[in-house]
mmCIF file of C-alpha atoms in Angstrom:
data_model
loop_
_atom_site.group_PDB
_atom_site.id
_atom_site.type_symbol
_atom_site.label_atom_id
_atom_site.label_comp_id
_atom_site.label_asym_id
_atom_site.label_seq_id
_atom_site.Cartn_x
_atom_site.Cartn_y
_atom_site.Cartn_z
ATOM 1 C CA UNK C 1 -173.734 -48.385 134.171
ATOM 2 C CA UNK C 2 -175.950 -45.183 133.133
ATOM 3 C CA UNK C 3 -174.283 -43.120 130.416
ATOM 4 C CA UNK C 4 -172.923 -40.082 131.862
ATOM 5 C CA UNK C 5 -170.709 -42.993 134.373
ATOM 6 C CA UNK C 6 -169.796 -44.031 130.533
ATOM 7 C CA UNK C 7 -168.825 -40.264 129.637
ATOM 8 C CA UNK C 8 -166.839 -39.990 132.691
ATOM 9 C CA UNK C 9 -164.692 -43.183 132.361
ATOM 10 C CA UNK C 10 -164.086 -42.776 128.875
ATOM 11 C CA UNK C 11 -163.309 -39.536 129.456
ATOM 12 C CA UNK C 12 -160.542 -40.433 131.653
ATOM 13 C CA UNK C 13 -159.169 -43.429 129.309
ATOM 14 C CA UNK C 14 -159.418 -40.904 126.029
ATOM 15 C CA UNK C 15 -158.133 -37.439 127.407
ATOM 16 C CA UNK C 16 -155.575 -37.077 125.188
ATOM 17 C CA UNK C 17 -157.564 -37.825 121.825
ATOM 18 C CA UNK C 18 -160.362 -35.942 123.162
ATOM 19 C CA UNK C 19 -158.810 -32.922 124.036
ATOM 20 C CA UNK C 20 -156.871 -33.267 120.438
ATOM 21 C CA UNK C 21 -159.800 -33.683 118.755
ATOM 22 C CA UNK C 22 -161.954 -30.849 120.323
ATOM 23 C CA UNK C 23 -158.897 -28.433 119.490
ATOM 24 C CA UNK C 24 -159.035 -29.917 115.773
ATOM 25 C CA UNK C 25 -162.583 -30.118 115.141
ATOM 26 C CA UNK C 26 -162.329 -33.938 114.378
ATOM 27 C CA UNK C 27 -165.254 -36.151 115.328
ATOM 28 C CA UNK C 28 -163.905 -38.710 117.392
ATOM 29 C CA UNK C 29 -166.522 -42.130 117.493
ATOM 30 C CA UNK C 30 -169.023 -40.686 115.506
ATOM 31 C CA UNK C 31 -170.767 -44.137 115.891
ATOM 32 C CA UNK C 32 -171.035 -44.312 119.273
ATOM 33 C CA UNK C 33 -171.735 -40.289 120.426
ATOM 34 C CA UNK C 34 -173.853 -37.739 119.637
ATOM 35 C CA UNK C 35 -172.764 -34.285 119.097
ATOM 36 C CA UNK C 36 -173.033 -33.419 122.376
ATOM 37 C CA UNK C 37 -172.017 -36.170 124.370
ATOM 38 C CA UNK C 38 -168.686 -36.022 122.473
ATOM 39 C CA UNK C 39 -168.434 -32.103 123.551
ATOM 40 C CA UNK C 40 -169.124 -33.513 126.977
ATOM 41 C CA UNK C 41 -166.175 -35.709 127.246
ATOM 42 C CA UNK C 42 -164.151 -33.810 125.548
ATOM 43 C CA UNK C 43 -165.101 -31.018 128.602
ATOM 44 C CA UNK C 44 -164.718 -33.933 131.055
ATOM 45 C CA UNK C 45 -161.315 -34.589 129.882
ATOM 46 C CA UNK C 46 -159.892 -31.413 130.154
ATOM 47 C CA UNK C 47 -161.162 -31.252 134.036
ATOM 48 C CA UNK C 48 -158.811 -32.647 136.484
ATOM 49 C CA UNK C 49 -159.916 -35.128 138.804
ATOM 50 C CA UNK C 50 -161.178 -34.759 142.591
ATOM 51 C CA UNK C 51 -158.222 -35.420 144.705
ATOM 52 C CA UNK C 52 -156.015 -33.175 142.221
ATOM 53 C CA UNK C 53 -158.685 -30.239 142.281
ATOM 54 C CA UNK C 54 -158.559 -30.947 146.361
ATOM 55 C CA UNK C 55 -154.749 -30.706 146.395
ATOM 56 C CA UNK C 56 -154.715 -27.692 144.228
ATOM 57 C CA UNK C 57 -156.999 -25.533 146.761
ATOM 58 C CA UNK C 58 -155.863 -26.950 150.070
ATOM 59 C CA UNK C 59 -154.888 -23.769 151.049
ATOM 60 C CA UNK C 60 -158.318 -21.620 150.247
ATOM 61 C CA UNK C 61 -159.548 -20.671 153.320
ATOM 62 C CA UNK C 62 -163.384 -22.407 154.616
ATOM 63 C CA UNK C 63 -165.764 -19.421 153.079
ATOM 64 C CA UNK C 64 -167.171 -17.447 155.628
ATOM 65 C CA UNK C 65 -170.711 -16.871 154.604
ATOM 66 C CA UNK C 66 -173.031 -18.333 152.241
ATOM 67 C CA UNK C 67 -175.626 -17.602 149.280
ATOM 68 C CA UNK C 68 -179.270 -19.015 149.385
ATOM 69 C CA UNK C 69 -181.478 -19.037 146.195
ATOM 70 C CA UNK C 70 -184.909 -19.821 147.233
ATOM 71 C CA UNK C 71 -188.312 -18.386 145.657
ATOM 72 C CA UNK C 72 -187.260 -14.753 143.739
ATOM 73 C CA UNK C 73 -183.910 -16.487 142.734
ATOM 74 C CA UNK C 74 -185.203 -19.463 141.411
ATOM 75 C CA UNK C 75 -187.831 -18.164 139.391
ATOM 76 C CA UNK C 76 -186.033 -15.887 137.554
ATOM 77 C CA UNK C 77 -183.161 -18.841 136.814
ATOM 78 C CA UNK C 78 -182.061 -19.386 132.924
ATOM 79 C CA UNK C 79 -181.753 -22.475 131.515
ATOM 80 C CA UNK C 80 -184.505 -24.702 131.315
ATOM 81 C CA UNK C 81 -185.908 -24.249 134.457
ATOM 82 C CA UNK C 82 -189.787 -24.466 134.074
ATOM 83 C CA UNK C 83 -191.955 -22.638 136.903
ATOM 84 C CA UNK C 84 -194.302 -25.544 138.337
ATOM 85 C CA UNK C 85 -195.562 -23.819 141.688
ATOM 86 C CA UNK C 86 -194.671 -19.617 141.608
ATOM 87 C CA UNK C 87 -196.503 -19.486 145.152
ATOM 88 C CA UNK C 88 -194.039 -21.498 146.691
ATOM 89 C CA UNK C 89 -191.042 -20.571 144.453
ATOM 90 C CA UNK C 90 -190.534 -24.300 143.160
ATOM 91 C CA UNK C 91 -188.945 -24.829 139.663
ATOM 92 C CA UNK C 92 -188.719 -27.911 137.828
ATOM 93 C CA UNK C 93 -185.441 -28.784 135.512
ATOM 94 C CA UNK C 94 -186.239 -31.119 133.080
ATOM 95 C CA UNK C 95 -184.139 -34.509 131.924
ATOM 96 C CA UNK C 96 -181.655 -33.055 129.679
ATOM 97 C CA UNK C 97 -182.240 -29.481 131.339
ATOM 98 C CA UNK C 98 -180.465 -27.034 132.873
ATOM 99 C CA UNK C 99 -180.916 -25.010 135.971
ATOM 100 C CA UNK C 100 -178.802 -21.559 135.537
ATOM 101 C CA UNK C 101 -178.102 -19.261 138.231
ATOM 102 C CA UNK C 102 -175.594 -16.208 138.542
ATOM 103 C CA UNK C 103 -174.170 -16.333 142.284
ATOM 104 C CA UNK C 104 -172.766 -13.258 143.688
ATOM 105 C CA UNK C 105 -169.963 -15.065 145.601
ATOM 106 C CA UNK C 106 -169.378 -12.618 148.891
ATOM 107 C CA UNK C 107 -165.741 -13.797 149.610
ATOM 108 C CA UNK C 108 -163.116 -16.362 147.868
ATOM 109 C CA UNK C 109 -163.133 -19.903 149.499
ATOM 110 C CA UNK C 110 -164.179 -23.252 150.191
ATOM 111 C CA UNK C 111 -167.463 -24.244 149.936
ATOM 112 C CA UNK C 112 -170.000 -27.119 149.027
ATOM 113 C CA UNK C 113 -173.222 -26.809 147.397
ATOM 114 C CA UNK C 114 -176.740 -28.187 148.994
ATOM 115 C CA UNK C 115 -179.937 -28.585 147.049
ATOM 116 C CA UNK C 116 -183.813 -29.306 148.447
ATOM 117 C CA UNK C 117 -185.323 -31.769 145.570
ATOM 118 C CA UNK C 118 -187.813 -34.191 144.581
ATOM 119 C CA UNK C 119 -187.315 -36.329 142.397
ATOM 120 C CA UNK C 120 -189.383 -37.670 139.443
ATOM 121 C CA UNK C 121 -192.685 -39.924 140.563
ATOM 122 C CA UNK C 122 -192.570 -43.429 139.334
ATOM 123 C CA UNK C 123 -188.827 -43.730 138.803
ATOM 124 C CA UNK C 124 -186.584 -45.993 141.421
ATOM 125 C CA UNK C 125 -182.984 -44.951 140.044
ATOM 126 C CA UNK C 126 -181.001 -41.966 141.841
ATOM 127 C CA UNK C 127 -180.896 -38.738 140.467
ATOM 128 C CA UNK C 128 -177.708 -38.040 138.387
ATOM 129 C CA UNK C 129 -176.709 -33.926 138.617
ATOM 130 C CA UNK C 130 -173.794 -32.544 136.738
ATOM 131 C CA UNK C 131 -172.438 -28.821 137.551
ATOM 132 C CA UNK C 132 -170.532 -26.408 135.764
ATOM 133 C CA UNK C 133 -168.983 -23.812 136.969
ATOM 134 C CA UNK C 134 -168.519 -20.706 134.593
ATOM 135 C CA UNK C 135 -168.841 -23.230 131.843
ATOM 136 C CA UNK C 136 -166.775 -25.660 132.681
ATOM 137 C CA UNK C 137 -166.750 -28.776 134.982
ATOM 138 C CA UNK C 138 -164.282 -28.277 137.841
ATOM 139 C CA UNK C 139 -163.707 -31.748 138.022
ATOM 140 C CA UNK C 140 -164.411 -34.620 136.425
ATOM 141 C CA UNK C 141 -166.815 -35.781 139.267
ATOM 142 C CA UNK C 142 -168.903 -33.152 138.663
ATOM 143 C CA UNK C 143 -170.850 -34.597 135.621
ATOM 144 C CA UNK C 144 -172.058 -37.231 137.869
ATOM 145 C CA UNK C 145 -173.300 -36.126 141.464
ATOM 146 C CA UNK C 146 -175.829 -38.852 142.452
ATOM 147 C CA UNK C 147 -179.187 -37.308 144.310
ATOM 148 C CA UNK C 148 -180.639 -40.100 146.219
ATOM 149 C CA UNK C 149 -183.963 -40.962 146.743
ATOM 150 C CA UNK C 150 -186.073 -41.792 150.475
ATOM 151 C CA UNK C 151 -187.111 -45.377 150.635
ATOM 152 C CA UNK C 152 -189.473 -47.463 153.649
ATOM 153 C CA UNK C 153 -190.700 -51.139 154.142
ATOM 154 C CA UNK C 154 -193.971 -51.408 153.107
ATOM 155 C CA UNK C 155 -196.144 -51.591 155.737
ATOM 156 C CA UNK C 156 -198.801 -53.777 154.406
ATOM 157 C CA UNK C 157 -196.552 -56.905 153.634
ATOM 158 C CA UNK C 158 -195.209 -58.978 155.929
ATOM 159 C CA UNK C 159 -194.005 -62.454 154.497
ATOM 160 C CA UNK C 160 -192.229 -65.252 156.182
ATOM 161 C CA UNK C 161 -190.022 -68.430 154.683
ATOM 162 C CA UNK C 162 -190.740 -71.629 155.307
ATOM 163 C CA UNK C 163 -188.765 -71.873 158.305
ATOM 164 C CA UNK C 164 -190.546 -68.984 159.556
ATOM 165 C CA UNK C 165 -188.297 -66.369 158.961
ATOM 166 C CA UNK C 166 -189.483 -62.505 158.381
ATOM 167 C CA UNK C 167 -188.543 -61.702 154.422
ATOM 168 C CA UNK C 168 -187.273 -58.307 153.668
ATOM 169 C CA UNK C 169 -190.710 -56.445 152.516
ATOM 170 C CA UNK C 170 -190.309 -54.654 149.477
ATOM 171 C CA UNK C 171 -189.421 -51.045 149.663
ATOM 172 C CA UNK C 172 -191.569 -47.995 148.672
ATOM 173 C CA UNK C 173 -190.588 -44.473 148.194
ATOM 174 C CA UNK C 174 -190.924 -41.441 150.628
ATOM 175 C CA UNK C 175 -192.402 -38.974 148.680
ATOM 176 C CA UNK C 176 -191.000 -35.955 150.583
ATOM 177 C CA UNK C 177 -189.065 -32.762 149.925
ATOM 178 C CA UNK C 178 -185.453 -34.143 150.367
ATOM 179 C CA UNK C 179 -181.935 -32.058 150.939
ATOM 180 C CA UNK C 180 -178.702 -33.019 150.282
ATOM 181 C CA UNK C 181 -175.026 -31.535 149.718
ATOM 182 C CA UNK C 182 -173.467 -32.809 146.359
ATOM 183 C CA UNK C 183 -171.677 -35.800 147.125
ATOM 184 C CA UNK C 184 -169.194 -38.157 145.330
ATOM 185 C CA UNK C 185 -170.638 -42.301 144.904
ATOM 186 C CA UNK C 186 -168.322 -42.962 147.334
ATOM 187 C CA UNK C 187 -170.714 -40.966 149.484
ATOM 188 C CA UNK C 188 -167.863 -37.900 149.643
ATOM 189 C CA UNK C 189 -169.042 -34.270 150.417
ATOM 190 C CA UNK C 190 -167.518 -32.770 147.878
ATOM 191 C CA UNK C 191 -166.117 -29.273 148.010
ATOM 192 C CA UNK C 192 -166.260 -26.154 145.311
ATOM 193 C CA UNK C 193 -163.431 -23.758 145.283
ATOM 194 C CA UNK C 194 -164.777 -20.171 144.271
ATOM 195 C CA UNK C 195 -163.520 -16.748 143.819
ATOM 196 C CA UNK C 196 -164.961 -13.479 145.249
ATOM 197 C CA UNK C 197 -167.468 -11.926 142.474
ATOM 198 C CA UNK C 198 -170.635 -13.480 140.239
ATOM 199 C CA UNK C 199 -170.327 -16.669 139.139
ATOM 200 C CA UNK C 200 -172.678 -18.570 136.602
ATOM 201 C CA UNK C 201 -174.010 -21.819 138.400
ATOM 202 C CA UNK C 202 -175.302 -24.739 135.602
ATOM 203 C CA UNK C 203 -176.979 -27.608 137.141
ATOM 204 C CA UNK C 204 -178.137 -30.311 134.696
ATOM 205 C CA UNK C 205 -179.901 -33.542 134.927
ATOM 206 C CA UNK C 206 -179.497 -36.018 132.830
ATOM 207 C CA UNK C 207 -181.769 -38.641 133.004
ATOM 208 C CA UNK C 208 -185.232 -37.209 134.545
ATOM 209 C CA UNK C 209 -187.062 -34.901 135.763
ATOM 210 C CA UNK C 210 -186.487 -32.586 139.413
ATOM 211 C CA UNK C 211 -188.285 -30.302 141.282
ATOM 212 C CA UNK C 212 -185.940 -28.089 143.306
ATOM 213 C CA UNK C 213 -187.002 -25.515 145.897
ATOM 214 C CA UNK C 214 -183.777 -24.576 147.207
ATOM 215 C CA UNK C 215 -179.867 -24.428 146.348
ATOM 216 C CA UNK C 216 -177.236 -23.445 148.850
ATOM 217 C CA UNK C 217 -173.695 -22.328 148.713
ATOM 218 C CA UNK C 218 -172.666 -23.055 152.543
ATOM 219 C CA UNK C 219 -169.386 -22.930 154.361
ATOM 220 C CA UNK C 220 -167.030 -26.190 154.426
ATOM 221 C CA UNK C 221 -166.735 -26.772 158.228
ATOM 222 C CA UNK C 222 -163.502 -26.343 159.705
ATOM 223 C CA UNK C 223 -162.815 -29.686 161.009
ATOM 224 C CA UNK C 224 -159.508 -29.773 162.631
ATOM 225 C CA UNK C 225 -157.443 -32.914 162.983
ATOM 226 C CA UNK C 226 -156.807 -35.303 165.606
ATOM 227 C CA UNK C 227 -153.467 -33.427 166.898
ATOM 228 C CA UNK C 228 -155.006 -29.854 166.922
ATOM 229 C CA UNK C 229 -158.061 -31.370 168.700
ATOM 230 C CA UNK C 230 -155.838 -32.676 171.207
ATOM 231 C CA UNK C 231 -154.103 -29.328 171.817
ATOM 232 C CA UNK C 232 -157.213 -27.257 172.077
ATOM 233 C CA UNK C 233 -158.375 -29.634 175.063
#
């Protein structure tokens, strides 16, 4: 299991010592995390989980309109963000980095984030994202959103077992420009509940490099239920 899973879990298990010992200044497992994983966890357990951060919004409205940061936007991101093509407005965050990004939201509401990426060359694991919202996670999901990577057969091997049988080719990576909304493991589209006004957007990843190109703060669709379907036709 990569570390920041780690965080999360133990996060979860030692909330209460965590957040005691982040209001006391103790070290908790000094032999085990660094400085700044331990401020991590201690951040994770003080964010409440998915379904309770669901529950707690239900009733913000779907936004209305989005934000796009693309080219101008990106460039001029904090963090650390380094400029890899200024042409085409592509930025690269760096493992460990951050990607910071003040977004003017235009109305308060529901919405999910989407990101254009490529991921590090010569790597097979997923990306792992984490995302704080005005400095703090706003769940605990959100220190591990999983960016996953394009894969193909390759074409030039074909094998067969000794009954004859095709065997599953080994896979190779799509090295394309990819784009994805920030999604649980469990493969959940995950939604961000934000207030009208500017909000400060951290994106971190911790494990490897990223290019990104684009980051979108969309609408959630308004997807009604089975019963209201049934009504409306």
């Amino acid at each position: 299991m990569k570390k920041i899973a780690g965080l999360i879990l133990s996060a979860a298990m030692l909330a209460p010592a965590a957040a005691a010992a982040a209001g006391s200044g103790e070290n908790l497992g000094t032999a085990l995390w660094t400085e700044h994983e331990f401020a991590v966890m201690a951040d994770l357990a003080r964010a409440p989980g998915y379904a309770d951060y669901r529950a707690a919004n239900a009733g913000l409205p779907p936004a209305g309109g989005g934000i796009v940061f693309r080219k101008e936007a990106l460039l001029s991101a904090g963090g650390d963000a380094e400029i890899v093509a200024p042409a085409e407005g592509i930025v690269a965050v760096p493992a460990g980095g951050t990607l910071e990004l003040e977004a003017a939201v235009p109305e308060s509401g529901r919405y999910r984030l989407t990101v254009e990426y490529l991921p590090a060359e010569r790597r097979s694991a997923a990306v792992e994202l984490s995302l704080r919202i005005d400095g703090e996670f706003p769940f605990k999901e959100a220190g591990n959103l999983p960016l996953h990577r394009k894969w193909k057969d390759d074409p030039n091997s074909r094998k067969t077992d000794g009954n004859g049988n095709d065997v599953r080719p080994p896979q190779m990576e799509v090295r394309e420009w990819l784009r994805a909304a920030l999604s649980s493991h469990a493969g959940e589209t995950l939604e961000f509940a934000l207030d009208k006004g500017v909000h400060t957007l951290s994106i971190g990843s911790a494990y490897q490099d990223i290019r990104i190109r684009e980051i979108s703060l969309s609408p959630i669709p308004d997807i009604p239920s089975y019963e209201d379907y049934l009504q409306r036709h």
